[in-house]
PDB file of C-alpha atoms in Angstrom:
ATOM      1  CA  MET A   1       6.296  40.917 -24.113  1.00 52.00           C
ATOM      2  CA  PRO A   2       2.781  41.738 -22.864  1.00 59.00           C
ATOM      3  CA  ARG A   3       0.488  38.857 -22.200  1.00 58.00           C
ATOM      4  CA  LYS A   4      -2.352  38.285 -24.608  1.00 59.00           C
ATOM      5  CA  PRO A   5      -5.795  38.368 -23.061  1.00 58.00           C
ATOM      6  CA  SER A   6      -7.162  34.889 -22.655  1.00 56.00           C
ATOM      7  CA  ALA A   7      -9.998  33.793 -24.884  1.00 60.00           C
ATOM      8  CA  ALA A   8     -11.196  31.433 -22.151  1.00 57.00           C
ATOM      9  CA  PRO A   9     -14.205  32.684 -20.220  1.00 59.00           C
ATOM     10  CA  SER A  10     -13.763  33.694 -16.599  1.00 63.00           C
ATOM     11  CA  ALA A  11     -15.197  31.652 -13.743  1.00 61.00           C
ATOM     12  CA  SER A  12     -18.072  34.081 -13.130  1.00 67.00           C
ATOM     13  CA  SER A  13     -19.061  34.107 -16.811  1.00 67.00           C
ATOM     14  CA  MET A  14     -18.859  30.302 -16.878  1.00 63.00           C
ATOM     15  CA  LYS A  15     -21.239  30.078 -13.906  1.00 66.00           C
ATOM     16  CA  ALA A  16     -23.634  32.474 -15.574  1.00 68.00           C
ATOM     17  CA  SER A  17     -23.554  30.535 -18.848  1.00 69.00           C
ATOM     18  CA  LEU A  18     -24.029  27.277 -16.928  1.00 61.00           C
ATOM     19  CA  ALA A  19     -27.095  28.685 -15.181  1.00 67.00           C
ATOM     20  CA  ALA A  20     -28.496  29.882 -18.522  1.00 70.00           C
ATOM     21  CA  ALA A  21     -27.825  26.478 -20.136  1.00 66.00           C
ATOM     22  CA  VAL A  22     -29.574  24.705 -17.249  1.00 62.00           C
ATOM     23  CA  ALA A  23     -32.602  26.940 -17.696  1.00 68.00           C
ATOM     24  CA  ARG A  24     -32.689  26.299 -21.470  1.00 69.00           C
ATOM     25  CA  SER A  25     -32.103  22.546 -21.472  1.00 66.00           C
ATOM     26  CA  GLY A  26     -34.124  21.471 -18.469  1.00 66.00           C
ATOM     27  CA  MET A  27     -31.233  19.154 -17.412  1.00 68.00           C
ATOM     28  CA  ASP A  28     -30.068  19.195 -13.843  1.00 77.00           C
ATOM     29  CA  GLU A  29     -26.943  21.216 -13.138  1.00 79.00           C
ATOM     30  CA  SER A  30     -24.691  18.274 -12.199  1.00 82.00           C
ATOM     31  CA  ALA A  31     -25.415  16.374 -15.442  1.00 82.00           C
ATOM     32  CA  LEU A  32     -24.689  19.474 -17.503  1.00 81.00           C
ATOM     33  CA  LEU A  33     -21.500  20.112 -15.549  1.00 83.00           C
ATOM     34  CA  ARG A  34     -20.339  16.507 -16.115  1.00 86.00           C
ATOM     35  CA  ALA A  35     -20.980  16.848 -19.852  1.00 85.00           C
ATOM     36  CA  ALA A  36     -19.086  20.160 -20.019  1.00 85.00           C
ATOM     37  CA  THR A  37     -16.198  18.697 -18.030  1.00 87.00           C
ATOM     38  CA  LYS A  38     -15.992  15.684 -20.326  1.00 88.00           C
ATOM     39  CA  GLU A  39     -15.955  17.921 -23.399  1.00 90.00           C
ATOM     40  CA  ALA A  40     -13.257  20.184 -21.905  1.00 87.00           C
ATOM     41  CA  PHE A  41     -11.115  17.152 -21.067  1.00 85.00           C
ATOM     42  CA  GLU A  42     -11.424  15.776 -24.599  1.00 88.00           C
ATOM     43  CA  ARG A  43     -10.481  19.170 -26.090  1.00 88.00           C
ATOM     44  CA  ALA A  44      -7.436  19.491 -23.844  1.00 85.00           C
ATOM     45  CA  LEU A  45      -6.374  15.941 -24.639  1.00 82.00           C
ATOM     46  CA  VAL A  46      -6.635  16.544 -28.395  1.00 86.00           C
ATOM     47  CA  LEU A  47      -4.695  19.803 -28.094  1.00 84.00           C
ATOM     48  CA  LEU A  48      -1.893  18.211 -26.079  1.00 83.00           C
ATOM     49  CA  THR A  49      -1.572  15.091 -28.239  1.00 83.00           C
ATOM     50  CA  THR A  50      -1.552  16.962 -31.541  1.00 87.00           C
ATOM     51  CA  SER A  51       0.787  19.809 -30.635  1.00 84.00           C
ATOM     52  CA  TYR A  52       2.936  18.500 -27.755  1.00 82.00           C
ATOM     53  CA  ALA A  53       6.038  18.450 -29.978  1.00 85.00           C
ATOM     54  CA  ASP A  54       5.530  22.145 -30.795  1.00 87.00           C
ATOM     55  CA  PHE A  55       6.039  23.181 -27.189  1.00 86.00           C
ATOM     56  CA  SER A  56       9.492  24.109 -25.956  1.00 88.00           C
ATOM     57  CA  PRO A  57      11.316  21.643 -23.692  1.00 88.00           C
ATOM     58  CA  GLU A  58      10.595  23.907 -20.709  1.00 90.00           C
ATOM     59  CA  GLN A  59       6.886  23.986 -21.559  1.00 86.00           C
ATOM     60  CA  GLN A  60       6.861  20.222 -22.012  1.00 84.00           C
ATOM     61  CA  ARG A  61       8.491  19.797 -18.602  1.00 87.00           C
ATOM     62  CA  ARG A  62       5.886  22.065 -17.009  1.00 87.00           C
ATOM     63  CA  ILE A  63       3.044  20.178 -18.697  1.00 82.00           C
ATOM     64  CA  ARG A  64       4.428  16.865 -17.438  1.00 82.00           C
ATOM     65  CA  ALA A  65       4.766  18.321 -13.914  1.00 83.00           C
ATOM     66  CA  VAL A  66       1.169  19.555 -13.920  1.00 81.00           C
ATOM     67  CA  VAL A  67      -0.169  16.273 -15.282  1.00 77.00           C
ATOM     68  CA  ASP A  68       1.882  14.225 -12.806  1.00 77.00           C
ATOM     69  CA  SER A  69       0.838  16.331  -9.835  1.00 72.00           C
ATOM     70  CA  ALA A  70      -2.812  16.190 -10.888  1.00 66.00           C
ATOM     71  CA  GLY A  71      -2.593  12.442 -11.378  1.00 61.00           C
ATOM     72  CA  SER A  72      -1.141  11.873  -7.926  1.00 61.00           C
ATOM     73  CA  ALA A  73      -4.011  13.650  -6.216  1.00 57.00           C
ATOM     74  CA  SER A  74      -5.483  10.468  -4.812  1.00 62.00           C
ATOM     75  CA  PRO A  75      -7.769  10.061  -1.853  1.00 64.00           C
ATOM     76  CA  ALA A  76      -6.213   9.726   1.558  1.00 68.00           C
ATOM     77  CA  PRO A  77      -4.790   6.273   2.183  1.00 78.00           C
ATOM     78  CA  ARG A  78      -7.193   3.964   3.922  1.00 81.00           C
ATOM     79  CA  ALA A  79      -6.548   3.388   7.557  1.00 84.00           C
ATOM     80  CA  ARG A  80      -5.347  -0.094   8.328  1.00 86.00           C
ATOM     81  CA  PRO A  81      -7.485  -2.063  10.715  1.00 86.00           C
ATOM     82  CA  ALA A  82      -6.046  -2.424  14.175  1.00 85.00           C
ATOM     83  CA  LYS A  83      -4.094  -5.597  14.718  1.00 85.00           C
ATOM     84  CA  ILE A  84      -5.829  -8.057  16.936  1.00 83.00           C
ATOM     85  CA  PRO A  85      -3.511  -8.932  19.797  1.00 85.00           C
ATOM     86  CA  ARG A  86      -2.721 -12.616  19.750  1.00 80.00           C
ATOM     87  CA  GLU A  87      -3.100 -14.617  22.877  1.00 83.00           C
ATOM     88  CA  ALA A  88       0.090 -15.957  24.343  1.00 84.00           C
ATOM     89  CA  MET A  89       0.471 -19.515  23.143  1.00 86.00           C
ATOM     90  CA  PRO A  90       1.015 -22.105  25.850  1.00 90.00           C
ATOM     91  CA  PRO A  91       4.489 -23.651  25.751  1.00 91.00           C
ATOM     92  CA  ARG A  92       4.834 -26.915  23.808  1.00 93.00           C
ATOM     93  CA  PHE A  93       8.531 -27.538  24.355  1.00 93.00           C
ATOM     94  CA  TRP A  94      10.903 -27.016  27.265  1.00 91.00           C
ATOM     95  CA  LEU A  95      14.460 -27.689  28.286  1.00 91.00           C
ATOM     96  CA  PRO A  96      14.474 -29.454  31.651  1.00 86.00           C
ATOM     97  CA  HIS A  97      17.989 -28.341  32.640  1.00 85.00           C
ATOM     98  CA  SER A  98      17.353 -24.605  32.069  1.00 88.00           C
ATOM     99  CA  GLY A  99      13.563 -24.341  32.210  1.00 89.00           C
ATOM    100  CA  ALA A 100      13.463 -22.495  28.851  1.00 91.00           C
ATOM    101  CA  THR A 101      10.154 -22.903  27.036  1.00 92.00           C
ATOM    102  CA  TRP A 102       8.956 -22.416  23.466  1.00 91.00           C
ATOM    103  CA  SER A 103       5.466 -22.425  22.008  1.00 90.00           C
ATOM    104  CA  GLY A 104       6.578 -23.922  18.708  1.00 89.00           C
ATOM    105  CA  ARG A 105       5.711 -20.761  16.764  1.00 88.00           C
ATOM    106  CA  GLY A 106       8.192 -18.441  15.118  1.00 87.00           C
ATOM    107  CA  ARG A 107      11.921 -18.827  15.238  1.00 92.00           C
ATOM    108  CA  ILE A 108      13.531 -21.438  17.407  1.00 91.00           C
ATOM    109  CA  PRO A 109      15.020 -19.760  20.487  1.00 92.00           C
ATOM    110  CA  ALA A 110      18.798 -19.662  20.779  1.00 92.00           C
ATOM    111  CA  ALA A 111      18.710 -21.807  23.928  1.00 92.00           C
ATOM    112  CA  PHE A 112      17.078 -24.636  21.964  1.00 92.00           C
ATOM    113  CA  HIS A 113      19.623 -24.356  19.142  1.00 92.00           C
ATOM    114  CA  ALA A 114      22.463 -24.437  21.646  1.00 92.00           C
ATOM    115  CA  TRP A 115      20.994 -27.473  23.437  1.00 91.00           C
ATOM    116  CA  GLU A 116      20.828 -29.497  20.198  1.00 89.00           C
ATOM    117  CA  GLY A 117      24.583 -30.014  20.062  1.00 85.00           C
ATOM    118  CA  THR A 118      25.107 -31.022  23.678  1.00 91.00           C
ATOM    119  CA  VAL A 119      25.646 -34.447  25.259  1.00 92.00           C
ATOM    120  CA  ALA A 120      22.338 -34.048  27.127  1.00 90.00           C
ATOM    121  CA  HIS A 121      20.529 -33.707  23.793  1.00 91.00           C
ATOM    122  CA  THR A 122      22.272 -36.781  22.383  1.00 91.00           C
ATOM    123  CA  GLU A 123      21.280 -38.865  25.441  1.00 91.00           C
ATOM    124  CA  TRP A 124      17.688 -37.616  25.340  1.00 91.00           C
ATOM    125  CA  LYS A 125      17.475 -38.222  21.564  1.00 91.00           C
ATOM    126  CA  LYS A 126      18.348 -41.928  22.060  1.00 92.00           C
ATOM    127  CA  THR A 127      15.098 -42.417  23.977  1.00 92.00           C
ATOM    128  CA  HIS A 128      13.002 -39.996  21.843  1.00 91.00           C
ATOM    129  CA  PRO A 129      14.112 -40.497  18.219  1.00 91.00           C
ATOM    130  CA  ASP A 130      10.897 -39.104  16.716  1.00 92.00           C
ATOM    131  CA  GLN A 131      10.944 -35.777  18.623  1.00 89.00           C
ATOM    132  CA  ARG A 132      13.184 -32.776  18.151  1.00 89.00           C
ATOM    133  CA  PHE A 133      12.685 -31.178  21.589  1.00 91.00           C
ATOM    134  CA  PRO A 134      11.247 -32.416  24.899  1.00 91.00           C
ATOM    135  CA  SER A 135       7.499 -31.771  25.310  1.00 91.00           C
ATOM    136  CA  TYR A 136       6.339 -29.358  27.980  1.00 91.00           C
ATOM    137  CA  PRO A 137       4.885 -31.280  30.941  1.00 87.00           C
ATOM    138  CA  GLY A 138       1.373 -30.207  31.626  1.00 72.00           C
TER     139      GLY A 138
END
């Protein structure tokens, strides 16, 4: 079936009519373009909402695809600021028998967990009941 010629004006005729409208109205070109764009959007919205059910399922799928792809055209994601490197924290705790240290931040190192169940920990805990690990000397 041959395609019907479109009743919509071509881009060159739209530019010419926009230039003529600017000359007649005295408005600046961007304000007139915004008004024309708003009117075209409202017309398209009315057309789609009133006769969406009249389109075939294939046409409805294509309309949804066009609307979804146009809606996802967002500006480029903002660049995240560079992370500021943290200074190395001085050690707060240490294990005298192994020399392992820990700053007290983050997860407890495995060496400290392992030391908690030992006889050395039990003996040390008798003299330091209010502390969990020995303090770093210095």
